[in-house]
mmCIF file of N, CA and C in Angstrom:
data_model
loop_
_atom_site.group_PDB
_atom_site.id
_atom_site.type_symbol
_atom_site.label_atom_id
_atom_site.label_comp_id
_atom_site.label_asym_id
_atom_site.label_seq_id
_atom_site.Cartn_x
_atom_site.Cartn_y
_atom_site.Cartn_z
ATOM 1 N N MET A 407 0.832 -1.188 0.000
ATOM 2 C CA MET A 407 0.000 0.000 0.000
ATOM 3 C C MET A 407 0.877 1.252 0.000
ATOM 4 N N LEU A 408 0.392 2.277 -0.652
ATOM 5 C CA LEU A 408 1.160 3.510 -0.767
ATOM 6 C C LEU A 408 0.513 4.644 0.022
ATOM 7 N N GLU A 409 1.350 5.531 0.517
ATOM 8 C CA GLU A 409 0.884 6.767 1.155
ATOM 9 C C GLU A 409 0.474 7.735 0.046
ATOM 10 N N ASP A 410 -0.099 8.860 0.415
ATOM 11 C CA ASP A 410 -0.484 9.882 -0.564
ATOM 12 C C ASP A 410 0.713 10.395 -1.361
ATOM 13 N N ASN A 411 1.907 10.336 -0.747
ATOM 14 C CA ASN A 411 3.107 10.826 -1.429
ATOM 15 C C ASN A 411 3.733 9.768 -2.342
ATOM 16 N N GLY A 412 3.076 8.605 -2.493
ATOM 17 C CA GLY A 412 3.576 7.562 -3.374
ATOM 18 C C GLY A 412 4.591 6.635 -2.726
ATOM 19 N N MET A 413 4.920 6.883 -1.466
ATOM 20 C CA MET A 413 5.905 6.080 -0.753
ATOM 21 C C MET A 413 5.196 4.900 -0.066
ATOM 22 N N PRO A 414 5.771 3.703 -0.113
ATOM 23 C CA PRO A 414 5.173 2.584 0.620
ATOM 24 C C PRO A 414 4.989 2.937 2.100
ATOM 25 N N LYS A 415 3.860 2.494 2.685
ATOM 26 C CA LYS A 415 3.533 2.867 4.071
ATOM 27 C C LYS A 415 4.642 2.504 5.053
ATOM 28 N N GLN A 416 5.197 1.304 4.920
ATOM 29 C CA GLN A 416 6.261 0.885 5.846
ATOM 30 C C GLN A 416 7.455 1.824 5.765
ATOM 31 N N VAL A 417 7.844 2.162 4.558
ATOM 32 C CA VAL A 417 9.004 3.026 4.357
ATOM 33 C C VAL A 417 8.708 4.423 4.887
ATOM 34 N N HIS A 418 7.510 4.929 4.602
ATOM 35 C CA HIS A 418 7.130 6.263 5.076
ATOM 36 C C HIS A 418 7.117 6.304 6.601
ATOM 37 N N GLY A 419 6.579 5.259 7.231
ATOM 38 C CA GLY A 419 6.560 5.198 8.699
ATOM 39 C C GLY A 419 7.963 5.192 9.282
ATOM 40 N N SER A 420 8.838 4.435 8.663
ATOM 41 C CA SER A 420 10.223 4.380 9.130
ATOM 42 C C SER A 420 10.908 5.727 8.936
ATOM 43 N N TRP A 421 10.645 6.367 7.801
ATOM 44 C CA TRP A 421 11.232 7.688 7.507
ATOM 45 C C TRP A 421 10.775 8.706 8.548
ATOM 46 N N ARG A 422 9.476 8.675 8.877
ATOM 47 C CA ARG A 422 8.907 9.630 9.832
ATOM 48 C C ARG A 422 9.464 9.440 11.238
ATOM 49 N N THR A 423 9.567 8.196 11.677
ATOM 50 C CA THR A 423 9.986 7.919 13.059
ATOM 51 C C THR A 423 11.497 7.816 13.219
ATOM 52 N N GLY A 424 12.195 7.527 12.137
ATOM 53 C CA GLY A 424 13.640 7.339 12.228
ATOM 54 C C GLY A 424 14.019 5.963 12.740
ATOM 55 N N GLU A 425 13.038 5.077 12.852
ATOM 56 C CA GLU A 425 13.298 3.712 13.327
ATOM 57 C C GLU A 425 13.277 2.744 12.153
ATOM 58 N N VAL A 426 14.250 1.852 12.144
ATOM 59 C CA VAL A 426 14.356 0.862 11.078
ATOM 60 C C VAL A 426 13.962 -0.494 11.645
ATOM 61 N N PRO A 427 12.922 -1.129 11.068
ATOM 62 C CA PRO A 427 12.511 -2.444 11.560
ATOM 63 C C PRO A 427 13.668 -3.444 11.530
ATOM 64 N N GLU A 428 13.683 -4.325 12.504
ATOM 65 C CA GLU A 428 14.776 -5.294 12.632
ATOM 66 C C GLU A 428 14.933 -6.151 11.377
ATOM 67 N N ASP A 429 13.813 -6.549 10.773
ATOM 68 C CA ASP A 429 13.883 -7.387 9.565
ATOM 69 C C ASP A 429 14.626 -6.699 8.424
ATOM 70 N N TRP A 430 14.566 -5.377 8.373
ATOM 71 C CA TRP A 430 15.237 -4.636 7.308
ATOM 72 C C TRP A 430 16.743 -4.642 7.497
ATOM 73 N N ARG A 431 17.180 -4.875 8.727
ATOM 74 C CA ARG A 431 18.616 -4.827 9.032
ATOM 75 C C ARG A 431 19.275 -6.193 8.912
ATOM 76 N N LYS A 432 18.489 -7.208 8.655
ATOM 77 C CA LYS A 432 19.031 -8.561 8.529
ATOM 78 C C LYS A 432 19.347 -8.852 7.067
ATOM 79 N N ALA A 433 20.313 -9.734 6.866
ATOM 80 C CA ALA A 433 20.678 -10.134 5.507
ATOM 81 C C ALA A 433 21.062 -11.605 5.506
ATOM 82 N N ASN A 434 20.779 -12.260 4.415
ATOM 83 C CA ASN A 434 21.281 -13.612 4.193
ATOM 84 C C ASN A 434 22.579 -13.455 3.418
ATOM 85 N N VAL A 435 23.672 -13.882 4.020
ATOM 86 C CA VAL A 435 24.979 -13.742 3.380
ATOM 87 C C VAL A 435 25.354 -15.079 2.750
ATOM 88 N N MET A 436 25.618 -15.027 1.461
ATOM 89 C CA MET A 436 25.933 -16.233 0.707
ATOM 90 C C MET A 436 27.337 -16.111 0.122
ATOM 91 N N PRO A 437 28.139 -17.191 0.195
ATOM 92 C CA PRO A 437 29.454 -17.148 -0.454
ATOM 93 C C PRO A 437 29.295 -17.347 -1.964
ATOM 94 N N VAL A 438 29.953 -16.513 -2.738
ATOM 95 C CA VAL A 438 29.891 -16.625 -4.195
ATOM 96 C C VAL A 438 31.315 -16.827 -4.719
ATOM 97 N N PHE A 439 31.486 -17.858 -5.520
ATOM 98 C CA PHE A 439 32.799 -18.183 -6.084
ATOM 99 C C PHE A 439 33.243 -17.083 -7.032
ATOM 100 N N LYS A 440 34.518 -16.649 -6.886
ATOM 101 C CA LYS A 440 35.065 -15.602 -7.755
ATOM 102 C C LYS A 440 35.899 -16.242 -8.863
ATOM 103 N N LYS A 441 37.058 -16.807 -8.501
ATOM 104 C CA LYS A 441 37.918 -17.471 -9.483
ATOM 105 C C LYS A 441 38.966 -18.283 -8.741
ATOM 106 N N GLY A 442 39.655 -19.145 -9.466
ATOM 107 C CA GLY A 442 40.692 -19.974 -8.862
ATOM 108 C C GLY A 442 40.155 -21.339 -8.471
ATOM 109 N N LYS A 443 40.807 -21.943 -7.483
ATOM 110 C CA LYS A 443 40.406 -23.275 -7.030
ATOM 111 C C LYS A 443 39.200 -23.165 -6.100
ATOM 112 N N LYS A 444 38.185 -23.965 -6.374
ATOM 113 C CA LYS A 444 36.960 -23.918 -5.568
ATOM 114 C C LYS A 444 37.193 -24.399 -4.139
ATOM 115 N N GLU A 445 38.287 -25.132 -3.905
ATOM 116 C CA GLU A 445 38.587 -25.640 -2.572
ATOM 117 C C GLU A 445 39.151 -24.550 -1.654
ATOM 118 N N ASP A 446 39.617 -23.451 -2.228
ATOM 119 C CA ASP A 446 40.233 -22.369 -1.457
ATOM 120 C C ASP A 446 39.164 -21.370 -1.015
ATOM 121 N N PRO A 447 38.906 -21.277 0.304
ATOM 122 C CA PRO A 447 37.887 -20.346 0.798
ATOM 123 C C PRO A 447 38.171 -18.890 0.425
ATOM 124 N N GLY A 448 39.434 -18.554 0.181
ATOM 125 C CA GLY A 448 39.797 -17.194 -0.198
ATOM 126 C C GLY A 448 39.298 -16.794 -1.580
ATOM 127 N N ASN A 449 38.828 -17.783 -2.345
ATOM 128 C CA ASN A 449 38.328 -17.511 -3.691
ATOM 129 C C ASN A 449 36.819 -17.274 -3.721
ATOM 130 N N TYR A 450 36.245 -17.079 -2.544
ATOM 131 C CA TYR A 450 34.820 -16.800 -2.438
ATOM 132 C C TYR A 450 34.623 -15.415 -1.834
ATOM 133 N N GLY A 451 33.603 -14.724 -2.292
ATOM 134 C CA GLY A 451 33.276 -13.409 -1.740
ATOM 135 C C GLY A 451 31.854 -13.414 -1.225
ATOM 136 N N PRO A 452 31.584 -12.633 -0.173
ATOM 137 C CA PRO A 452 30.230 -12.615 0.387
ATOM 138 C C PRO A 452 29.283 -11.732 -0.427
ATOM 139 N N VAL A 453 28.067 -12.207 -0.606
ATOM 140 C CA VAL A 453 27.001 -11.414 -1.214
ATOM 141 C C VAL A 453 25.852 -11.409 -0.228
ATOM 142 N N SER A 454 25.350 -10.221 0.095
ATOM 143 C CA SER A 454 24.270 -10.085 1.073
ATOM 144 C C SER A 454 22.939 -9.875 0.374
ATOM 145 N N LEU A 455 21.976 -10.718 0.711
ATOM 146 C CA LEU A 455 20.616 -10.569 0.199
ATOM 147 C C LEU A 455 19.815 -9.861 1.286
ATOM 148 N N THR A 456 19.381 -8.636 1.008
ATOM 149 C CA THR A 456 18.691 -7.821 2.011
ATOM 150 C C THR A 456 17.237 -7.595 1.609
ATOM 151 N N SER A 457 16.459 -7.009 2.516
ATOM 152 C CA SER A 457 15.029 -6.816 2.282
ATOM 153 C C SER A 457 14.761 -5.698 1.277
ATOM 154 N N ILE A 458 13.684 -5.842 0.529
ATOM 155 C CA ILE A 458 13.313 -4.828 -0.462
ATOM 156 C C ILE A 458 12.933 -3.505 0.202
ATOM 157 N N PRO A 459 12.099 -3.499 1.261
ATOM 158 C CA PRO A 459 11.814 -2.209 1.907
ATOM 159 C C PRO A 459 13.086 -1.533 2.425
ATOM 160 N N GLY A 460 14.022 -2.320 2.917
ATOM 161 C CA GLY A 460 15.295 -1.767 3.382
ATOM 162 C C GLY A 460 16.074 -1.125 2.244
ATOM 163 N N LYS A 461 16.056 -1.766 1.075
ATOM 164 C CA LYS A 461 16.751 -1.207 -0.093
ATOM 165 C C LYS A 461 16.089 0.090 -0.554
ATOM 166 N N VAL A 462 14.745 0.121 -0.520
ATOM 167 C CA VAL A 462 14.021 1.340 -0.900
ATOM 168 C C VAL A 462 14.425 2.479 0.029
ATOM 169 N N MET A 463 14.457 2.176 1.336
ATOM 170 C CA MET A 463 14.830 3.189 2.324
ATOM 171 C C MET A 463 16.267 3.654 2.101
ATOM 172 N N GLU A 464 17.174 2.726 1.824
ATOM 173 C CA GLU A 464 18.572 3.091 1.557
ATOM 174 C C GLU A 464 18.671 4.058 0.381
ATOM 175 N N GLN A 465 17.903 3.804 -0.676
ATOM 176 C CA GLN A 465 17.941 4.673 -1.856
ATOM 177 C C GLN A 465 17.398 6.069 -1.543
ATOM 178 N N LEU A 466 16.347 6.134 -0.722
ATOM 179 C CA LEU A 466 15.814 7.439 -0.315
ATOM 180 C C LEU A 466 16.857 8.220 0.478
ATOM 181 N N ILE A 467 17.483 7.541 1.428
ATOM 182 C CA ILE A 467 18.503 8.191 2.259
ATOM 183 C C ILE A 467 19.693 8.615 1.402
ATOM 184 N N LEU A 468 20.113 7.735 0.497
ATOM 185 C CA LEU A 468 21.221 8.069 -0.400
ATOM 186 C C LEU A 468 20.914 9.328 -1.204
ATOM 187 N N GLY A 469 19.686 9.435 -1.696
ATOM 188 C CA GLY A 469 19.292 10.615 -2.462
ATOM 189 C C GLY A 469 19.375 11.891 -1.647
ATOM 190 N N VAL A 470 18.895 11.837 -0.402
ATOM 191 C CA VAL A 470 18.922 13.014 0.475
ATOM 192 C C VAL A 470 20.362 13.398 0.808
ATOM 193 N N ILE A 471 21.171 12.406 1.166
ATOM 194 C CA ILE A 471 22.572 12.680 1.520
ATOM 195 C C ILE A 471 23.339 13.202 0.305
ATOM 196 N N SER A 472 23.146 12.570 -0.851
ATOM 197 C CA SER A 472 23.851 13.001 -2.064
ATOM 198 C C SER A 472 23.510 14.442 -2.420
ATOM 199 N N LYS A 473 22.230 14.787 -2.313
ATOM 200 C CA LYS A 473 21.803 16.162 -2.608
ATOM 201 C C LYS A 473 22.472 17.145 -1.655
ATOM 202 N N HIS A 474 22.501 16.802 -0.363
ATOM 203 C CA HIS A 474 23.126 17.673 0.640
ATOM 204 C C HIS A 474 24.623 17.847 0.356
ATOM 205 N N VAL A 475 25.295 16.735 0.103
ATOM 206 C CA VAL A 475 26.741 16.764 -0.149
ATOM 207 C C VAL A 475 27.058 17.611 -1.381
ATOM 208 N N GLU A 476 26.239 17.465 -2.416
ATOM 209 C CA GLU A 476 26.472 18.217 -3.651
ATOM 210 C C GLU A 476 26.186 19.708 -3.466
ATOM 211 N N GLU A 477 25.049 20.026 -2.847
ATOM 212 C CA GLU A 477 24.661 21.436 -2.682
ATOM 213 C C GLU A 477 25.575 22.187 -1.718
ATOM 214 N N LYS A 478 26.004 21.522 -0.655
ATOM 215 C CA LYS A 478 26.813 22.180 0.378
ATOM 216 C C LYS A 478 28.309 22.038 0.136
ATOM 217 N N LYS A 479 28.685 21.360 -0.951
ATOM 218 C CA LYS A 479 30.106 21.165 -1.288
ATOM 219 C C LYS A 479 30.877 20.572 -0.101
ATOM 220 N N VAL A 480 30.312 19.512 0.475
ATOM 221 C CA VAL A 480 30.888 18.874 1.664
ATOM 222 C C VAL A 480 32.190 18.149 1.344
ATOM 223 N N ILE A 481 32.263 17.550 0.170
ATOM 224 C CA ILE A 481 33.436 16.763 -0.210
ATOM 225 C C ILE A 481 34.336 17.597 -1.114
ATOM 226 N N GLY A 482 35.619 17.620 -0.789
ATOM 227 C CA GLY A 482 36.587 18.399 -1.556
ATOM 228 C C GLY A 482 36.805 17.852 -2.953
ATOM 229 N N SER A 483 37.345 18.682 -3.815
ATOM 230 C CA SER A 483 37.559 18.295 -5.214
ATOM 231 C C SER A 483 38.611 17.195 -5.357
ATOM 232 N N GLY A 484 39.442 16.999 -4.340
ATOM 233 C CA GLY A 484 40.469 15.964 -4.392
ATOM 234 C C GLY A 484 39.950 14.571 -4.088
ATOM 235 N N GLN A 485 38.701 14.467 -3.651
ATOM 236 C CA GLN A 485 38.112 13.159 -3.348
ATOM 237 C C GLN A 485 37.647 12.512 -4.643
ATOM 238 N N HIS A 486 38.169 11.322 -4.952
ATOM 239 C CA HIS A 486 37.789 10.639 -6.184
ATOM 240 C C HIS A 486 37.004 9.363 -5.914
ATOM 241 N N GLY A 487 37.313 8.664 -4.823
ATOM 242 C CA GLY A 487 36.616 7.428 -4.512
ATOM 243 C C GLY A 487 35.188 7.690 -4.082
ATOM 244 N N PHE A 488 34.261 6.857 -4.568
ATOM 245 C CA PHE A 488 32.848 6.937 -4.207
ATOM 246 C C PHE A 488 32.256 8.314 -4.500
ATOM 247 N N THR A 489 32.759 8.966 -5.555
ATOM 248 C CA THR A 489 32.277 10.281 -5.945
ATOM 249 C C THR A 489 31.771 10.205 -7.380
ATOM 250 N N LYS A 490 30.546 10.654 -7.596
ATOM 251 C CA LYS A 490 29.927 10.603 -8.920
ATOM 252 C C LYS A 490 30.784 11.353 -9.940
ATOM 253 N N GLY A 491 31.048 10.696 -11.056
ATOM 254 C CA GLY A 491 31.810 11.317 -12.128
ATOM 255 C C GLY A 491 33.318 11.230 -11.958
ATOM 256 N N LYS A 492 33.780 10.599 -10.872
ATOM 257 C CA LYS A 492 35.223 10.443 -10.664
ATOM 258 C C LYS A 492 35.537 8.965 -10.489
ATOM 259 N N SER A 493 36.824 8.635 -10.644
ATOM 260 C CA SER A 493 37.213 7.228 -10.601
ATOM 261 C C SER A 493 38.679 7.103 -10.229
ATOM 262 N N CYS A 494 39.170 5.874 -10.250
ATOM 263 C CA CYS A 494 40.604 5.643 -10.034
ATOM 264 C C CYS A 494 41.404 6.358 -11.119
ATOM 265 N N LEU A 495 40.889 6.335 -12.337
ATOM 266 C CA LEU A 495 41.592 6.983 -13.448
ATOM 267 C C LEU A 495 41.665 8.497 -13.245
ATOM 268 N N SER A 496 40.572 9.120 -12.820
ATOM 269 C CA SER A 496 40.607 10.576 -12.606
ATOM 270 C C SER A 496 41.561 10.928 -11.470
ATOM 271 N N SER A 497 41.635 10.059 -10.468
ATOM 272 C CA SER A 497 42.577 10.272 -9.365
ATOM 273 C C SER A 497 44.017 10.179 -9.867
ATOM 274 N N LEU A 498 44.286 9.174 -10.684
ATOM 275 C CA LEU A 498 45.627 8.982 -11.235
ATOM 276 C C LEU A 498 46.037 10.161 -12.124
ATOM 277 N N ILE A 499 45.121 10.641 -12.926
ATOM 278 C CA ILE A 499 45.418 11.781 -13.808
ATOM 279 C C ILE A 499 45.719 13.029 -12.982
ATOM 280 N N ALA A 500 44.917 13.279 -11.943
ATOM 281 C CA ALA A 500 45.149 14.448 -11.081
ATOM 282 C C ALA A 500 46.497 14.329 -10.377
ATOM 283 N N PHE A 501 46.813 13.127 -9.894
ATOM 284 C CA PHE A 501 48.089 12.882 -9.224
ATOM 285 C C PHE A 501 49.255 13.136 -10.186
ATOM 286 N N TYR A 502 49.171 12.539 -11.370
ATOM 287 C CA TYR A 502 50.227 12.675 -12.378
ATOM 288 C C TYR A 502 50.420 14.141 -12.770
ATOM 289 N N ASP A 503 49.325 14.849 -12.949
ATOM 290 C CA ASP A 503 49.384 16.260 -13.324
ATOM 291 C C ASP A 503 50.101 17.077 -12.247
ATOM 292 N N GLY A 504 49.754 16.812 -10.985
ATOM 293 C CA GLY A 504 50.406 17.525 -9.880
ATOM 294 C C GLY A 504 51.890 17.221 -9.786
ATOM 295 N N MET A 505 52.241 15.947 -9.879
ATOM 296 C CA MET A 505 53.643 15.542 -9.762
ATOM 297 C C MET A 505 54.491 16.106 -10.900
ATOM 298 N N THR A 506 53.985 15.999 -12.130
ATOM 299 C CA THR A 506 54.772 16.505 -13.261
ATOM 300 C C THR A 506 54.929 18.022 -13.186
ATOM 301 N N GLY A 507 53.929 18.703 -12.665
ATOM 302 C CA GLY A 507 54.035 20.153 -12.480
ATOM 303 C C GLY A 507 55.149 20.509 -11.517
ATOM 304 N N TRP A 508 55.216 19.788 -10.398
ATOM 305 C CA TRP A 508 56.271 20.053 -9.413
ATOM 306 C C TRP A 508 57.655 19.715 -9.975
ATOM 307 N N VAL A 509 57.746 18.594 -10.691
ATOM 308 C CA VAL A 509 59.029 18.202 -11.289
ATOM 309 C C VAL A 509 59.468 19.252 -12.310
ATOM 310 N N ASP A 510 58.541 19.726 -13.123
ATOM 311 C CA ASP A 510 58.860 20.768 -14.115
ATOM 312 C C ASP A 510 59.370 22.045 -13.449
ATOM 313 N N GLU A 511 58.886 22.329 -12.236
ATOM 314 C CA GLU A 511 59.323 23.517 -11.490
ATOM 315 C C GLU A 511 60.647 23.289 -10.770
ATOM 316 N N GLY A 512 61.138 22.042 -10.792
ATOM 317 C CA GLY A 512 62.386 21.719 -10.113
ATOM 318 C C GLY A 512 62.205 21.397 -8.639
ATOM 319 N N THR A 513 60.970 21.185 -8.210
ATOM 320 C CA THR A 513 60.684 20.845 -6.818
ATOM 321 C C THR A 513 60.968 19.362 -6.584
ATOM 322 N N ALA A 514 61.600 19.053 -5.446
ATOM 323 C CA ALA A 514 61.851 17.649 -5.097
ATOM 324 C C ALA A 514 60.513 16.979 -4.781
ATOM 325 N N VAL A 515 60.327 15.781 -5.290
ATOM 326 C CA VAL A 515 59.066 15.064 -5.106
ATOM 327 C C VAL A 515 59.357 13.670 -4.574
ATOM 328 N N ASP A 516 58.722 13.310 -3.470
ATOM 329 C CA ASP A 516 58.784 11.951 -2.929
ATOM 330 C C ASP A 516 57.397 11.338 -3.070
ATOM 331 N N VAL A 517 57.353 10.081 -3.464
ATOM 332 C CA VAL A 517 56.075 9.400 -3.648
ATOM 333 C C VAL A 517 56.118 8.074 -2.906
ATOM 334 N N VAL A 518 55.055 7.774 -2.187
ATOM 335 C CA VAL A 518 54.911 6.493 -1.500
ATOM 336 C C VAL A 518 53.633 5.844 -2.026
ATOM 337 N N TYR A 519 53.740 4.612 -2.461
ATOM 338 C CA TYR A 519 52.576 3.883 -2.948
ATOM 339 C C TYR A 519 52.137 2.878 -1.894
ATOM 340 N N LEU A 520 50.866 2.875 -1.564
ATOM 341 C CA LEU A 520 50.278 1.900 -0.652
ATOM 342 C C LEU A 520 49.162 1.184 -1.395
ATOM 343 N N ASP A 521 49.158 -0.131 -1.340
ATOM 344 C CA ASP A 521 48.141 -0.907 -2.040
ATOM 345 C C ASP A 521 47.141 -1.462 -1.036
ATOM 346 N N PHE A 522 45.959 -0.876 -1.001
ATOM 347 C CA PHE A 522 44.901 -1.329 -0.099
ATOM 348 C C PHE A 522 43.855 -2.159 -0.837
ATOM 349 N N SER A 523 44.159 -2.587 -2.047
ATOM 350 C CA SER A 523 43.155 -3.255 -2.870
ATOM 351 C C SER A 523 42.588 -4.520 -2.229
ATOM 352 N N LYS A 524 43.354 -5.212 -1.436
ATOM 353 C CA LYS A 524 42.864 -6.432 -0.793
ATOM 354 C C LYS A 524 42.638 -6.247 0.708
ATOM 355 N N ALA A 525 42.750 -5.032 1.194
ATOM 356 C CA ALA A 525 42.678 -4.786 2.635
ATOM 357 C C ALA A 525 41.355 -5.230 3.247
ATOM 358 N N PHE A 526 40.264 -5.110 2.517
ATOM 359 C CA PHE A 526 38.956 -5.446 3.068
ATOM 360 C C PHE A 526 38.311 -6.578 2.287
ATOM 361 N N ASP A 527 39.132 -7.409 1.668
ATOM 362 C CA ASP A 527 38.642 -8.434 0.764
ATOM 363 C C ASP A 527 38.446 -9.799 1.414
ATOM 364 N N THR A 528 38.707 -9.917 2.719
ATOM 365 C CA THR A 528 38.590 -11.224 3.350
ATOM 366 C C THR A 528 37.708 -11.151 4.589
ATOM 367 N N LEU A 529 37.182 -12.278 4.963
ATOM 368 C CA LEU A 529 36.400 -12.393 6.189
ATOM 369 C C LEU A 529 37.268 -13.035 7.255
ATOM 370 N N SER A 530 37.131 -12.592 8.484
ATOM 371 C CA SER A 530 37.856 -13.225 9.580
ATOM 372 C C SER A 530 37.239 -14.591 9.836
ATOM 373 N N PRO A 531 38.068 -15.607 10.065
ATOM 374 C CA PRO A 531 37.502 -16.929 10.339
ATOM 375 C C PRO A 531 36.774 -16.942 11.679
ATOM 376 N N ILE A 532 35.700 -17.714 11.735
ATOM 377 C CA ILE A 532 34.953 -17.854 12.983
ATOM 378 C C ILE A 532 35.652 -18.914 13.821
ATOM 379 N N THR A 533 35.997 -18.548 15.039
ATOM 380 C CA THR A 533 36.669 -19.500 15.923
ATOM 381 C C THR A 533 35.707 -19.948 17.004
ATOM 382 N N SER A 534 35.801 -21.210 17.370
ATOM 383 C CA SER A 534 34.935 -21.714 18.443
ATOM 384 C C SER A 534 35.643 -21.542 19.775
ATOM 385 N N SER A 535 34.867 -21.252 20.788
ATOM 386 C CA SER A 535 35.474 -21.039 22.108
ATOM 387 C C SER A 535 35.250 -22.209 23.020
#
């Protein structure tokens, strides 16, 4: 059922009260094979199946937050990750442009590369007590 504003009643009620039903916060997490040997648990990634009303609410909240961030210029121009219209490539181009500018000016430049690509790619094993 929909409210007068076209929003599902459950979602509208949650939006009004600020309370999220417990069922919306639960997910069925399933391991999905990525690549490599199927016997290696490291070759599986988690996929969460969540509730539809919860997803609708997430999209509404995302829209409100995105509008605020864009209108109020909350995020600086140097932020490329998770920013609409920017990517790893735009970050690399901005970095390269800055570095070559400094080198052209004769400024000493030190660069440190850190690879966080796999930093959050694994699940901690469950240990029994």
